[in-house]
Amino acid sequence: MTTPPEAGATPPVGAGAGTAPPAPPPPPVRERAVLDAAHVGDIKGAFGTIRQHEEAHRGLRSRALALLAIIGPGLIVMVGDNDAGGVATYSQAGQDYGTTLLWVLLLLVPVLIVNQEMVVRLGAVTGIGHARLINERFGRFWGWFSVGDLFLLNFLTIVTEFIGVSLSLGYLGVSKYVAVPLAAVALIAITASGSFRSWERSMFVFVFANLLVIPLFIMSSPHMGDVAKHFVVPSILGGANSTSVLLIIGMVGTTVAPWQLFFQQSNVIDKRITPRWINYERLDTWIGAVVVVVGAAALIGVSAFAFEHTRYFGQFTDAGATAAGLDHVLGKTAGVFFAIVLLNASLIGAGALTLSTSYAFGDVFGTKSSLHRSFADAKLFYGTFALLIMGAAAIVLIPGAPLGVITLAVQALAGVLLPSASVFLLLLCNDREVLGPWRNPPWLNVVASVIVAVLVLLSLILMGTTMFPSINVTEVSLIGGALLALGLVAFALVALRSRRAAGKVTTVASGREPPKEQWTMPPLALLARPEWSTGRKVAMLTLRGYLLVSVILLIVKAVQLGGG
């Protein structure tokens, strides 16, 4: 009797012609690099669980259940972006310009989707946070700079969120010396629960509370014909001038912020979303983009229709005054609803902003940084969160604190830092070693490059007008637009030449590569260091010089305002 060959043994030479050739070995299974062991395991979302090795879902019902389990990071980051500053900006747009600026929101949808989709891929494929990737691929200077500027910008923005808490609860008759500490304690308690699922469910309470703006919009007796028209027909009440152009830039700036990139990438990792679930997270992000634009449009509509033909129209001062105005025009219920919307926006904004900073610190210092861990097991992660929250709340409670200067500085600093965040995002998503088959396709690079260029131009204008209020924003915008078009053409030519000269993708693993949905970035230590061309070195030095000069000018301006 002939003994069968062992499984996997090579057939002997001269075997019969009918013998089937050996099956090719399966592609290697490679785990993605992770900073924290808590980032590996089951996906435990607010509305369901997906087991770590669960197969991809096929049926409609199973796909719906998978989406419910995964939905969260995209929706939370988008709704969190409609924070206290966003509520104030959109209310100002409606109160001063009616519904004529709604078209700006429609243009922001692709901007939000493109930017945040890129960080979704970075998070799911690499398993490494945004700050850590910058540090490893661009050097320690940019890594530390990214965390340092994020810390400063986020801290100042958190201060404005607590200003929103003070204004909203102040309207409801609660002293800021009670309201602000209670809000700070609540945010710390929600985040330091030691359960990702508990934290996410708490965030969804804020997400659903955001929908209160819909009945408020209905109470304002909207004219839907005007809404539909101004969503698709660009116009500006009173014509374009420096004030209106600056407000448009402010609407863009409050909707597209650097912290969103750091937050969603790290939150995707913390939720344990891997490449095979990317499409679900993309859908989560698309839903979030629609929700944030609908909410912003409703806020514009509330102020536009409620204050139309009243003494309040064209007289915006702050969100607290808007609540009082709605009380006078539409009744007490409308004022209370608006105050709750402002409070909710302030809380979710503060929570998401602070968490993005804690994630970034964990990236750079290599410490345990996961919402799956308890406070005792991740002291630095939660401690950073608590210190930021308590510090920002304390500043709001200081009598005579320059809150107006802080609010102005936040807007300008966001404009200063947006270029570097946008440039790094685009470079990382074209890094062959980092994303391999997941890197940007050519068409997306074209779209993303245009978006990044426009954001850089807007941030420059926003920063310039903040520090030099007398400049003509309209003229600067026209000149900048022309220079932008020339720069994009030059960039396209250089990119086309580089693409033709580029070689094949460099891979670390030997043998067959896994399918795209299983491809993940190898450990950082195994990646080849990126080679910097002369053009890239010049561009990065220029960016470094711009940031240095801008920050110095901003500090000088802040000191002048504080002294005045």
PDB file of C-alpha atoms in Angstrom, residues 88-282:
ATOM      1  CA  ALA A  88     -21.771  81.869  16.538  1.00  0.00           C
ATOM      2  CA  THR A  89     -20.423  82.079  12.969  1.00  0.00           C
ATOM      3  CA  TYR A  90     -23.476  80.512  11.324  1.00  0.00           C
ATOM      4  CA  SER A  91     -25.820  82.645  13.430  1.00  0.00           C
ATOM      5  CA  GLN A  92     -23.913  85.740  12.345  1.00  0.00           C
ATOM      6  CA  ALA A  93     -24.174  84.689   8.689  1.00  0.00           C
ATOM      7  CA  GLY A  94     -27.962  84.404   8.957  1.00  0.00           C
ATOM      8  CA  GLN A  95     -28.508  87.478  11.109  1.00  0.00           C
ATOM      9  CA  ASP A  96     -26.344  89.771   8.947  1.00  0.00           C
ATOM     10  CA  TYR A  97     -26.782  88.286   5.444  1.00  0.00           C
ATOM     11  CA  GLY A  98     -30.000  86.275   5.525  1.00  0.00           C
ATOM     12  CA  THR A  99     -29.847  82.999   3.599  1.00  0.00           C
ATOM     13  CA  THR A 100     -27.581  84.362   0.846  1.00  0.00           C
ATOM     14  CA  LEU A 101     -24.475  82.577   2.168  1.00  0.00           C
ATOM     15  CA  LEU A 102     -25.958  79.066   2.221  1.00  0.00           C
ATOM     16  CA  TRP A 103     -24.071  78.183  -0.970  1.00  0.00           C
ATOM     17  CA  VAL A 104     -20.811  78.295   0.999  1.00  0.00           C
ATOM     18  CA  LEU A 105     -21.971  75.259   2.997  1.00  0.00           C
ATOM     19  CA  LEU A 106     -22.659  73.232  -0.139  1.00  0.00           C
ATOM     20  CA  LEU A 107     -19.095  73.863  -1.313  1.00  0.00           C
ATOM     21  CA  LEU A 108     -17.768  72.628   2.044  1.00  0.00           C
ATOM     22  CA  VAL A 109     -19.279  69.138   1.695  1.00  0.00           C
ATOM     23  CA  PRO A 110     -16.615  67.793  -0.726  1.00  0.00           C
ATOM     24  CA  VAL A 111     -13.896  69.547   1.295  1.00  0.00           C
ATOM     25  CA  LEU A 112     -14.949  67.781   4.477  1.00  0.00           C
ATOM     26  CA  ILE A 113     -15.394  64.409   2.786  1.00  0.00           C
ATOM     27  CA  VAL A 114     -12.043  64.470   0.939  1.00  0.00           C
ATOM     28  CA  ASN A 115     -10.001  65.590   3.949  1.00  0.00           C
ATOM     29  CA  GLN A 116     -11.565  63.222   6.443  1.00  0.00           C
ATOM     30  CA  GLU A 117     -11.638  60.245   4.056  1.00  0.00           C
ATOM     31  CA  MET A 118      -7.863  60.509   3.774  1.00  0.00           C
ATOM     32  CA  VAL A 119      -7.387  60.273   7.553  1.00  0.00           C
ATOM     33  CA  VAL A 120      -9.806  57.338   7.648  1.00  0.00           C
ATOM     34  CA  ARG A 121      -7.457  55.413   5.354  1.00  0.00           C
ATOM     35  CA  LEU A 122      -4.393  56.520   7.285  1.00  0.00           C
ATOM     36  CA  GLY A 123      -5.884  55.333  10.560  1.00  0.00           C
ATOM     37  CA  ALA A 124      -7.284  51.997   9.394  1.00  0.00           C
ATOM     38  CA  VAL A 125      -4.246  51.003   7.298  1.00  0.00           C
ATOM     39  CA  THR A 126      -1.398  52.214   9.511  1.00  0.00           C
ATOM     40  CA  GLY A 127      -2.701  51.791  13.057  1.00  0.00           C
ATOM     41  CA  ILE A 128      -0.632  54.878  13.933  1.00  0.00           C
ATOM     42  CA  GLY A 129      -1.901  58.339  14.886  1.00  0.00           C
ATOM     43  CA  HIS A 130      -1.423  61.434  12.761  1.00  0.00           C
ATOM     44  CA  ALA A 131       1.205  63.024  15.007  1.00  0.00           C
ATOM     45  CA  ARG A 132       3.315  59.839  15.146  1.00  0.00           C
ATOM     46  CA  LEU A 133       3.272  59.479  11.360  1.00  0.00           C
ATOM     47  CA  ILE A 134       4.409  63.072  10.892  1.00  0.00           C
ATOM     48  CA  ASN A 135       7.182  62.537  13.416  1.00  0.00           C
ATOM     49  CA  GLU A 136       8.416  59.364  11.701  1.00  0.00           C
ATOM     50  CA  ARG A 137       8.093  60.445   8.069  1.00  0.00           C
ATOM     51  CA  PHE A 138       9.068  64.136   8.296  1.00  0.00           C
ATOM     52  CA  GLY A 139      11.382  64.278  11.286  1.00  0.00           C
ATOM     53  CA  ARG A 140      11.253  65.206  14.943  1.00  0.00           C
ATOM     54  CA  PHE A 141      10.938  68.943  14.300  1.00  0.00           C
ATOM     55  CA  TRP A 142       7.654  68.564  12.463  1.00  0.00           C
ATOM     56  CA  GLY A 143       6.437  65.876  14.851  1.00  0.00           C
ATOM     57  CA  TRP A 144       6.981  68.045  17.902  1.00  0.00           C
ATOM     58  CA  PHE A 145       5.707  71.091  16.062  1.00  0.00           C
ATOM     59  CA  SER A 146       2.498  69.318  15.093  1.00  0.00           C
ATOM     60  CA  VAL A 147       1.807  68.373  18.705  1.00  0.00           C
ATOM     61  CA  GLY A 148       2.919  71.738  20.091  1.00  0.00           C
ATOM     62  CA  ASP A 149       0.736  73.781  17.768  1.00  0.00           C
ATOM     63  CA  LEU A 150      -2.163  71.370  18.203  1.00  0.00           C
ATOM     64  CA  PHE A 151      -1.870  71.734  21.982  1.00  0.00           C
ATOM     65  CA  LEU A 152      -1.854  75.536  21.834  1.00  0.00           C
ATOM     66  CA  LEU A 153      -4.631  75.844  19.285  1.00  0.00           C
ATOM     67  CA  ASN A 154      -6.832  73.240  20.938  1.00  0.00           C
ATOM     68  CA  PHE A 155      -6.332  74.719  24.402  1.00  0.00           C
ATOM     69  CA  LEU A 156      -7.352  78.195  23.244  1.00  0.00           C
ATOM     70  CA  THR A 157     -10.303  76.727  21.351  1.00  0.00           C
ATOM     71  CA  ILE A 158     -11.410  74.787  24.441  1.00  0.00           C
ATOM     72  CA  VAL A 159     -11.439  78.121  26.269  1.00  0.00           C
ATOM     73  CA  THR A 160     -13.905  79.418  23.656  1.00  0.00           C
ATOM     74  CA  GLU A 161     -16.032  76.292  24.181  1.00  0.00           C
ATOM     75  CA  PHE A 162     -16.325  77.118  27.877  1.00  0.00           C
ATOM     76  CA  ILE A 163     -17.196  80.685  26.916  1.00  0.00           C
ATOM     77  CA  GLY A 164     -20.066  79.066  24.994  1.00  0.00           C
ATOM     78  CA  VAL A 165     -21.031  77.080  28.105  1.00  0.00           C
ATOM     79  CA  SER A 166     -21.009  80.293  30.133  1.00  0.00           C
ATOM     80  CA  LEU A 167     -23.172  82.183  27.603  1.00  0.00           C
ATOM     81  CA  SER A 168     -25.691  79.355  27.140  1.00  0.00           C
ATOM     82  CA  LEU A 169     -26.230  78.533  30.800  1.00  0.00           C
ATOM     83  CA  GLY A 170     -25.995  82.228  31.691  1.00  0.00           C
ATOM     84  CA  TYR A 171     -29.027  82.811  29.486  1.00  0.00           C
ATOM     85  CA  LEU A 172     -30.798  80.044  31.425  1.00  0.00           C
ATOM     86  CA  GLY A 173     -29.970  81.819  34.683  1.00  0.00           C
ATOM     87  CA  VAL A 174     -27.050  79.666  35.863  1.00  0.00           C
ATOM     88  CA  SER A 175     -23.957  81.467  37.139  1.00  0.00           C
ATOM     89  CA  LYS A 176     -20.792  80.753  35.168  1.00  0.00           C
ATOM     90  CA  TYR A 177     -19.065  79.904  38.449  1.00  0.00           C
ATOM     91  CA  VAL A 178     -21.451  76.951  38.713  1.00  0.00           C
ATOM     92  CA  ALA A 179     -21.970  76.118  35.042  1.00  0.00           C
ATOM     93  CA  VAL A 180     -18.347  75.984  33.903  1.00  0.00           C
ATOM     94  CA  PRO A 181     -16.983  73.727  36.712  1.00  0.00           C
ATOM     95  CA  LEU A 182     -19.951  71.355  36.342  1.00  0.00           C
ATOM     96  CA  ALA A 183     -19.398  71.102  32.594  1.00  0.00           C
ATOM     97  CA  ALA A 184     -15.681  70.427  33.143  1.00  0.00           C
ATOM     98  CA  VAL A 185     -16.330  67.667  35.677  1.00  0.00           C
ATOM     99  CA  ALA A 186     -18.974  66.079  33.426  1.00  0.00           C
ATOM    100  CA  LEU A 187     -16.622  65.958  30.434  1.00  0.00           C
ATOM    101  CA  ILE A 188     -13.827  64.377  32.491  1.00  0.00           C
ATOM    102  CA  ALA A 189     -16.209  61.787  33.967  1.00  0.00           C
ATOM    103  CA  ILE A 190     -17.608  60.851  30.545  1.00  0.00           C
ATOM    104  CA  THR A 191     -14.163  60.409  28.996  1.00  0.00           C
ATOM    105  CA  ALA A 192     -12.396  58.646  31.875  1.00  0.00           C
ATOM    106  CA  SER A 193     -14.987  55.859  32.166  1.00  0.00           C
ATOM    107  CA  GLY A 194     -12.514  53.260  30.851  1.00  0.00           C
ATOM    108  CA  SER A 195     -15.001  52.088  28.230  1.00  0.00           C
ATOM    109  CA  PHE A 196     -14.877  53.159  24.586  1.00  0.00           C
ATOM    110  CA  ARG A 197     -18.502  52.140  24.159  1.00  0.00           C
ATOM    111  CA  SER A 198     -19.662  54.241  27.130  1.00  0.00           C
ATOM    112  CA  TRP A 199     -17.761  57.272  25.845  1.00  0.00           C
ATOM    113  CA  GLU A 200     -19.183  56.878  22.333  1.00  0.00           C
ATOM    114  CA  ARG A 201     -22.728  56.519  23.628  1.00  0.00           C
ATOM    115  CA  SER A 202     -22.274  59.715  25.629  1.00  0.00           C
ATOM    116  CA  MET A 203     -21.079  61.504  22.490  1.00  0.00           C
ATOM    117  CA  PHE A 204     -24.156  60.294  20.628  1.00  0.00           C
ATOM    118  CA  VAL A 205     -26.326  62.011  23.240  1.00  0.00           C
ATOM    119  CA  PHE A 206     -24.715  65.276  22.087  1.00  0.00           C
ATOM    120  CA  VAL A 207     -25.100  64.249  18.437  1.00  0.00           C
ATOM    121  CA  PHE A 208     -28.839  63.659  18.872  1.00  0.00           C
ATOM    122  CA  ALA A 209     -29.229  66.848  20.942  1.00  0.00           C
ATOM    123  CA  ASN A 210     -27.798  68.703  17.956  1.00  0.00           C
ATOM    124  CA  LEU A 211     -31.017  67.801  16.105  1.00  0.00           C
ATOM    125  CA  LEU A 212     -32.874  70.261  18.350  1.00  0.00           C
ATOM    126  CA  VAL A 213     -31.934  72.877  15.774  1.00  0.00           C
ATOM    127  CA  ILE A 214     -34.536  71.370  13.392  1.00  0.00           C
ATOM    128  CA  PRO A 215     -37.652  72.302  15.457  1.00  0.00           C
ATOM    129  CA  LEU A 216     -35.988  75.658  16.134  1.00  0.00           C
ATOM    130  CA  PHE A 217     -35.680  76.150  12.373  1.00  0.00           C
ATOM    131  CA  ILE A 218     -39.365  75.285  11.903  1.00  0.00           C
ATOM    132  CA  MET A 219     -40.325  77.780  14.603  1.00  0.00           C
ATOM    133  CA  SER A 220     -38.648  80.558  12.576  1.00  0.00           C
ATOM    134  CA  SER A 221     -41.260  80.128   9.778  1.00  0.00           C
ATOM    135  CA  PRO A 222     -38.713  79.497   7.002  1.00  0.00           C
ATOM    136  CA  HIS A 223     -39.239  80.262   3.322  1.00  0.00           C
ATOM    137  CA  MET A 224     -38.026  77.066   1.711  1.00  0.00           C
ATOM    138  CA  GLY A 225     -37.895  78.660  -1.728  1.00  0.00           C
ATOM    139  CA  ASP A 226     -35.212  81.068  -0.492  1.00  0.00           C
ATOM    140  CA  VAL A 227     -33.325  78.204   1.136  1.00  0.00           C
ATOM    141  CA  ALA A 228     -33.334  76.116  -2.040  1.00  0.00           C
ATOM    142  CA  LYS A 229     -32.318  79.073  -4.203  1.00  0.00           C
ATOM    143  CA  HIS A 230     -29.426  80.278  -2.061  1.00  0.00           C
ATOM    144  CA  PHE A 231     -28.031  76.769  -1.625  1.00  0.00           C
ATOM    145  CA  VAL A 232     -27.258  76.594  -5.345  1.00  0.00           C
ATOM    146  CA  VAL A 233     -27.089  80.243  -6.506  1.00  0.00           C
ATOM    147  CA  PRO A 234     -24.071  82.101  -5.068  1.00  0.00           C
ATOM    148  CA  SER A 235     -24.915  85.590  -3.861  1.00  0.00           C
ATOM    149  CA  ILE A 236     -24.084  87.977  -1.018  1.00  0.00           C
ATOM    150  CA  LEU A 237     -26.624  90.348   0.487  1.00  0.00           C
ATOM    151  CA  GLY A 238     -25.324  93.864  -0.127  1.00  0.00           C
ATOM    152  CA  GLY A 239     -22.603  92.647  -2.478  1.00  0.00           C
ATOM    153  CA  ALA A 240     -19.054  91.453  -1.856  1.00  0.00           C
ATOM    154  CA  ASN A 241     -16.927  93.577   0.464  1.00  0.00           C
ATOM    155  CA  SER A 242     -14.206  93.060   3.018  1.00  0.00           C
ATOM    156  CA  THR A 243     -16.671  92.253   5.812  1.00  0.00           C
ATOM    157  CA  SER A 244     -18.661  89.673   3.861  1.00  0.00           C
ATOM    158  CA  VAL A 245     -15.584  88.006   2.361  1.00  0.00           C
ATOM    159  CA  LEU A 246     -14.039  87.742   5.825  1.00  0.00           C
ATOM    160  CA  LEU A 247     -17.207  86.106   7.165  1.00  0.00           C
ATOM    161  CA  ILE A 248     -17.153  83.586   4.306  1.00  0.00           C
ATOM    162  CA  ILE A 249     -13.552  82.751   5.171  1.00  0.00           C
ATOM    163  CA  GLY A 250     -14.598  82.422   8.804  1.00  0.00           C
ATOM    164  CA  MET A 251     -17.335  79.942   7.792  1.00  0.00           C
ATOM    165  CA  VAL A 252     -14.729  77.833   6.005  1.00  0.00           C
ATOM    166  CA  GLY A 253     -12.275  78.133   8.891  1.00  0.00           C
ATOM    167  CA  THR A 254     -14.795  77.067  11.522  1.00  0.00           C
ATOM    168  CA  THR A 255     -15.815  74.054   9.416  1.00  0.00           C
ATOM    169  CA  VAL A 256     -12.354  72.803   8.366  1.00  0.00           C
ATOM    170  CA  ALA A 257      -9.959  72.652  11.330  1.00  0.00           C
ATOM    171  CA  PRO A 258      -6.608  70.872  11.983  1.00  0.00           C
ATOM    172  CA  TRP A 259      -7.849  69.060  15.092  1.00  0.00           C
ATOM    173  CA  GLN A 260     -10.349  67.074  12.999  1.00  0.00           C
ATOM    174  CA  LEU A 261      -7.515  65.253  11.220  1.00  0.00           C
ATOM    175  CA  PHE A 262      -5.810  64.190  14.454  1.00  0.00           C
ATOM    176  CA  PHE A 263      -9.068  63.222  16.159  1.00  0.00           C
ATOM    177  CA  GLN A 264     -10.657  61.029  13.505  1.00  0.00           C
ATOM    178  CA  GLN A 265      -7.465  59.169  12.605  1.00  0.00           C
ATOM    179  CA  SER A 266      -6.793  58.288  16.252  1.00  0.00           C
ATOM    180  CA  ASN A 267     -10.446  57.549  17.000  1.00  0.00           C
ATOM    181  CA  VAL A 268     -10.642  55.161  14.040  1.00  0.00           C
ATOM    182  CA  ILE A 269      -7.592  53.364  15.461  1.00  0.00           C
ATOM    183  CA  ASP A 270      -8.973  53.374  18.993  1.00  0.00           C
ATOM    184  CA  LYS A 271     -12.222  51.867  17.751  1.00  0.00           C
ATOM    185  CA  ARG A 272     -10.138  49.089  16.138  1.00  0.00           C
ATOM    186  CA  ILE A 273     -11.352  49.697  12.605  1.00  0.00           C
ATOM    187  CA  THR A 274      -9.169  47.814  10.106  1.00  0.00           C
ATOM    188  CA  PRO A 275      -8.931  48.072   6.275  1.00  0.00           C
ATOM    189  CA  ARG A 276     -11.747  45.621   5.600  1.00  0.00           C
ATOM    190  CA  TRP A 277     -14.176  48.002   7.355  1.00  0.00           C
ATOM    191  CA  ILE A 278     -12.976  51.170   5.604  1.00  0.00           C
ATOM    192  CA  ASN A 279     -16.047  51.486   3.388  1.00  0.00           C
ATOM    193  CA  TYR A 280     -18.306  51.519   6.439  1.00  0.00           C
ATOM    194  CA  GLU A 281     -16.216  54.244   8.048  1.00  0.00           C
ATOM    195  CA  ARG A 282     -16.291  56.206   4.794  1.00  0.00           C
TER     196      ARG A 282
END
